[in-house]
Coordinates of C-alpha atoms and ligand atoms in Angstrom, one line a residue:
X1 CA 36.0 -159.1 -33.9
X2 CA 33.4 -157.2 -36.0
X3 CA 32.2 -153.6 -36.0
X4 CA 28.5 -152.8 -36.5
X5 CA 25.8 -150.1 -36.3
X6 CA 23.1 -152.6 -35.6
X7 CA 24.1 -154.2 -32.3
X8 CA 23.1 -151.3 -30.1
X9 CA 20.8 -148.8 -32.0
X10 CA 22.4 -145.4 -32.1
X11 CA 25.9 -146.7 -31.1
X12 CA 28.9 -147.9 -33.1
X13 CA 29.9 -151.2 -31.5
X14 CA 32.8 -153.5 -32.0
X15 CA 32.0 -157.1 -31.1
X16 CA 34.1 -159.7 -29.4
X17 CA 33.0 -163.3 -29.8
X18 CA 33.6 -165.7 -26.8
X19 CA 33.4 -169.5 -27.4
X20 CA 31.0 -172.2 -26.0
X21 CA 27.4 -172.1 -25.1
X22 CA 25.2 -174.1 -22.7
X23 CA 22.3 -174.2 -25.2
X24 CA 21.9 -176.0 -28.5
X25 CA 19.3 -174.0 -30.3
X26 CA 18.4 -175.9 -33.5
X27 CA 18.6 -172.7 -35.6
X28 CA 21.9 -171.5 -34.2
X29 CA 24.1 -170.2 -37.0
X30 CA 27.2 -169.7 -34.7
X31 CA 27.5 -173.4 -34.1
X32 CA 31.2 -173.6 -34.9
X33 CA 31.8 -171.1 -32.1
X34 CA 29.6 -173.2 -29.8
X35 CA 30.8 -176.7 -30.7
X36 CA 34.2 -176.4 -32.4
X37 CA 35.8 -173.1 -31.3
X38 CA 39.3 -174.5 -31.6
X39 CA 39.0 -174.4 -35.4
X40 CA 38.5 -170.6 -35.3
X41 CA 41.2 -167.9 -35.1
X42 CA 41.8 -166.7 -31.6
X43 CA 43.1 -163.2 -30.7
X44 CA 44.6 -162.1 -27.4
X45 CA 42.5 -159.6 -25.5
X46 CA 45.4 -157.1 -25.0
X47 CA 46.0 -157.1 -28.8
X48 CA 42.2 -156.5 -29.4
X49 CA 42.1 -153.6 -26.9
X50 CA 45.2 -152.1 -28.4
X51 CA 43.6 -152.2 -31.9
X52 CA 40.4 -150.7 -30.5
X53 CA 42.1 -147.9 -28.6
X54 CA 43.5 -146.6 -31.9
X55 CA 39.9 -146.4 -33.2
X56 CA 38.4 -144.9 -30.0
X57 CA 37.0 -141.8 -31.8
X58 CA 35.0 -144.1 -34.1
X59 CA 33.7 -146.7 -31.6
X60 CA 31.2 -146.0 -28.8
X61 CA 31.0 -149.4 -27.2
X62 CA 32.3 -153.0 -27.2
X63 CA 29.8 -155.8 -27.4
X64 CA 30.6 -159.2 -25.8
X65 CA 28.8 -161.9 -27.5
X66 CA 29.1 -165.7 -28.1
X67 CA 28.3 -168.4 -27.7
X68 CA 27.3 -167.5 -24.2
X69 CA 29.7 -165.1 -22.5
X70 CA 28.4 -165.7 -19.0
X71 CA 30.0 -169.2 -19.1
X72 CA 33.4 -167.6 -18.7
X73 CA 34.6 -166.9 -15.2
X74 CA 36.9 -164.2 -16.6
X75 CA 34.0 -162.1 -17.9
X76 CA 33.9 -159.5 -15.0
X77 CA 37.7 -159.0 -15.5
X78 CA 37.2 -158.6 -19.2
X79 CA 34.5 -156.0 -18.8
X80 CA 36.6 -154.1 -16.3
X81 CA 39.4 -154.0 -18.8
X82 CA 37.1 -152.7 -21.5
X83 CA 35.7 -150.1 -19.2
X84 CA 39.3 -149.2 -18.1
X85 CA 40.2 -148.6 -21.8
X86 CA 37.3 -146.0 -22.0
X87 CA 34.6 -147.9 -23.8
X88 CA 31.0 -148.6 -22.9
X89 CA 30.0 -152.2 -22.6
X90 CA 27.2 -154.3 -24.1
X91 CA 26.5 -157.9 -23.2
X92 CA 24.6 -160.4 -25.4
X93 CA 23.3 -163.3 -23.4
X94 CA 20.8 -166.2 -23.6
X95 CA 19.6 -165.4 -20.0
X96 CA 20.5 -168.7 -18.5
X97 CA 22.6 -167.3 -15.7
X98 CA 20.5 -164.7 -13.8
X99 CA 22.9 -164.6 -10.8
X100 CA 25.8 -163.7 -13.0
X101 CA 23.8 -161.1 -14.9
X102 CA 22.7 -159.6 -11.5
X103 CA 26.3 -159.6 -10.3
X104 CA 27.6 -157.8 -13.4
X105 CA 24.8 -155.2 -13.2
X106 CA 25.3 -154.6 -9.5
X107 CA 29.0 -154.1 -10.2
X108 CA 28.0 -151.6 -12.8
X109 CA 30.0 -153.3 -15.5
X110 CA 27.3 -153.1 -18.2
X111 CA 25.7 -150.3 -20.1
X112 CA 23.4 -152.4 -22.2
X113 CA 22.2 -155.9 -22.2
X114 CA 20.6 -157.8 -25.2
X115 CA 18.9 -161.0 -24.1
X116 CA 17.6 -163.7 -26.4
X117 CA 14.2 -165.0 -25.3
X118 CA 13.6 -168.1 -27.2
X119 CA 10.1 -169.3 -26.6
X120 CA 7.0 -168.8 -24.4
X121 CA 8.0 -169.1 -20.8
X122 CA 7.1 -172.8 -20.1
X123 CA 9.5 -175.6 -19.9
X124 CA 8.3 -177.6 -22.9
X125 CA 8.4 -174.7 -25.3
X126 CA 11.7 -173.6 -24.0
X127 CA 13.3 -177.0 -24.4
X128 CA 12.0 -177.2 -28.0
X129 CA 13.7 -173.9 -29.0
X130 CA 16.8 -174.1 -26.8
X131 CA 17.7 -177.7 -27.7
X132 CA 18.3 -178.7 -24.0
X133 CA 16.2 -179.0 -20.9
X134 CA 16.0 -175.7 -19.2
X135 CA 13.4 -174.6 -16.6
X136 CA 11.7 -171.5 -18.0
X137 CA 11.8 -170.1 -14.5
X138 CA 15.5 -169.3 -15.0
X139 CA 14.7 -167.1 -18.0
X140 CA 11.9 -165.4 -16.0
X141 CA 14.4 -164.6 -13.3
X142 CA 16.8 -163.0 -15.9
X143 CA 13.9 -160.9 -17.2
X144 CA 13.2 -159.8 -13.6
X145 CA 16.9 -158.9 -13.0
X146 CA 16.8 -156.7 -16.2
X147 CA 13.6 -155.1 -15.2
X148 CA 15.1 -154.0 -11.8
X149 CA 18.2 -152.6 -13.4
X150 CA 18.5 -149.1 -15.0
X151 CA 20.7 -150.3 -18.0
X152 CA 19.3 -150.3 -21.6
X153 CA 17.7 -153.6 -22.4
X154 CA 17.0 -155.2 -25.7
X155 CA 15.0 -158.5 -25.9
X156 CA 15.2 -160.6 -29.1
X157 CA 13.4 -163.7 -30.4
X158 CA 14.4 -165.7 -33.5
X159 CA 11.2 -166.9 -35.2
X160 CA 11.8 -170.3 -36.8
X161 CA 8.4 -171.4 -38.3
X162 CA 8.8 -175.1 -37.4
X163 CA 9.5 -174.2 -33.7
X164 CA 7.2 -171.2 -33.0
X165 CA 3.7 -170.4 -34.0
X166 CA 2.4 -166.9 -34.2
X167 CA 0.4 -167.3 -31.0
X168 CA 3.6 -168.5 -29.2
X169 CA 5.2 -165.1 -30.0
X170 CA 2.1 -163.1 -28.7
X171 CA 2.0 -165.2 -25.6
X172 CA 5.7 -164.6 -25.0
X173 CA 5.1 -160.8 -25.4
X174 CA 2.3 -160.9 -22.9
X175 CA 4.4 -162.9 -20.4
X176 CA 7.3 -160.4 -20.7
X177 CA 4.9 -157.5 -20.2
X178 CA 3.4 -159.2 -17.1
X179 CA 6.8 -159.9 -15.5
X180 CA 8.1 -156.5 -16.3
X181 CA 5.2 -154.6 -14.8
X182 CA 5.5 -156.7 -11.6
X183 CA 9.2 -156.1 -11.2
X184 CA 10.3 -152.9 -13.1
X185 CA 12.2 -150.2 -11.3
X186 CA 11.1 -146.5 -11.8
X187 CA 13.6 -146.1 -14.5
X188 CA 11.9 -148.8 -16.7
X189 CA 8.2 -148.4 -16.3
X190 CA 7.7 -149.6 -19.9
X191 CA 8.9 -153.0 -21.0
X192 CA 11.7 -153.1 -23.6
X193 CA 10.9 -153.9 -27.3
X194 CA 10.9 -157.5 -28.2
X195 CA 12.6 -157.6 -31.5
X196 CA 11.7 -160.5 -33.8
X197 CA 14.6 -161.8 -35.8
X198 CA 14.3 -163.7 -39.0
X199 CA 15.4 -167.3 -39.0
X200 CA 18.1 -168.3 -41.6
X201 CA 18.1 -171.8 -43.0
X202 CA 21.6 -171.3 -44.6
X203 CA 23.6 -173.2 -42.0
X204 CA 21.6 -174.0 -38.8
X205 CA 22.9 -176.3 -36.0
X206 CA 20.2 -178.8 -36.9
X207 CA 20.6 -179.6 -40.6
X208 CA 16.9 -180.6 -40.8
X209 CA 16.0 -176.9 -40.5
X210 CA 17.7 -176.2 -43.9
X211 CA 14.4 -177.4 -45.4
X212 CA 12.4 -174.8 -43.4
X213 CA 11.3 -171.7 -45.3
X214 CA 11.6 -168.5 -43.2
X215 CA 8.5 -166.3 -42.8
X216 CA 7.9 -163.7 -45.5
X217 CA 9.4 -160.4 -44.3
X218 CA 6.0 -158.6 -44.5
X219 CA 4.4 -161.3 -42.3
X220 CA 7.2 -160.9 -39.7
X221 CA 6.8 -157.1 -39.8
X222 CA 3.0 -157.5 -39.1
X223 CA 3.9 -159.9 -36.2
X224 CA 6.4 -157.3 -34.9
X225 CA 3.7 -154.6 -35.0
X226 CA 1.3 -156.8 -32.9
X227 CA 4.1 -157.6 -30.4
X228 CA 4.8 -153.8 -30.1
X229 CA 1.1 -153.2 -29.5
X230 CA 1.0 -155.9 -26.8
X231 CA 4.0 -154.5 -25.0
X232 CA 3.5 -150.7 -25.5
X233 CA 0.1 -150.0 -27.1
X234 CA -3.5 -150.7 -26.7
X235 CA -2.9 -154.5 -26.4
X236 CA -1.3 -154.1 -23.0
Ligands
SF4_301 S1 21.7 -169.4 -30.7 FE1 21.5 -170.7 -28.9 S2 23.2 -172.3 -29.1 FE2 23.6 -170.5 -30.5 S3 24.9 -169.2 -29.3 FE3 22.8 -168.4 -29.1 S4 22.1 -169.4 -27.2 FE4 23.9 -170.6 -27.9

């Protein structure tokens, strides 16, 4: 469990990490949680909630992250408990289970969703960045689910230079903008920001990526400006 100001801009979040994931992104730095969660310390939910309730005046929301939280059948019950304890809820997801996302949103169990979008929305690019075969149509469906829902949405993409070119990122931004405008509810006429995240070679799931140099911060910032322009500015 960790507390952060960065998870949900403007909110103080405590984060609960759930184990296992259905993807194998080569750059994943949480691979122990994905592959060998038994080696990590486990806390009982009731103990976590008791600790958090004592800090309720300092914490706005609880973020459930992973791994991939939607792999757990108990997720709705977990979110209900968190809501029952008086906290807002945020879910971090890789977008591979649109039906579950839709269910949680319809049940009004989420206040914010942050979804990783890993590559342009074609099967080959997605497989390269997710490390497993995954039809990109599944990710497109999750984006549509989010566009129809009124909850706050954050989209994120990790930019690993050996996996994604600049043009891949701009193509992804255009694809998100297109899907959003087809599907968005009145609440969300504008698409969400697509936040570009820096790749870290420190301890990736694929050791070969330790040799890959991340992009210069300034270069990534310029890419972020262009992505913002595609989604919200004159590039739309
Ligand atoms: S980076 Fe990929 S493999 Fe790692 S937790 Fe996220 S979705 Fe799963």
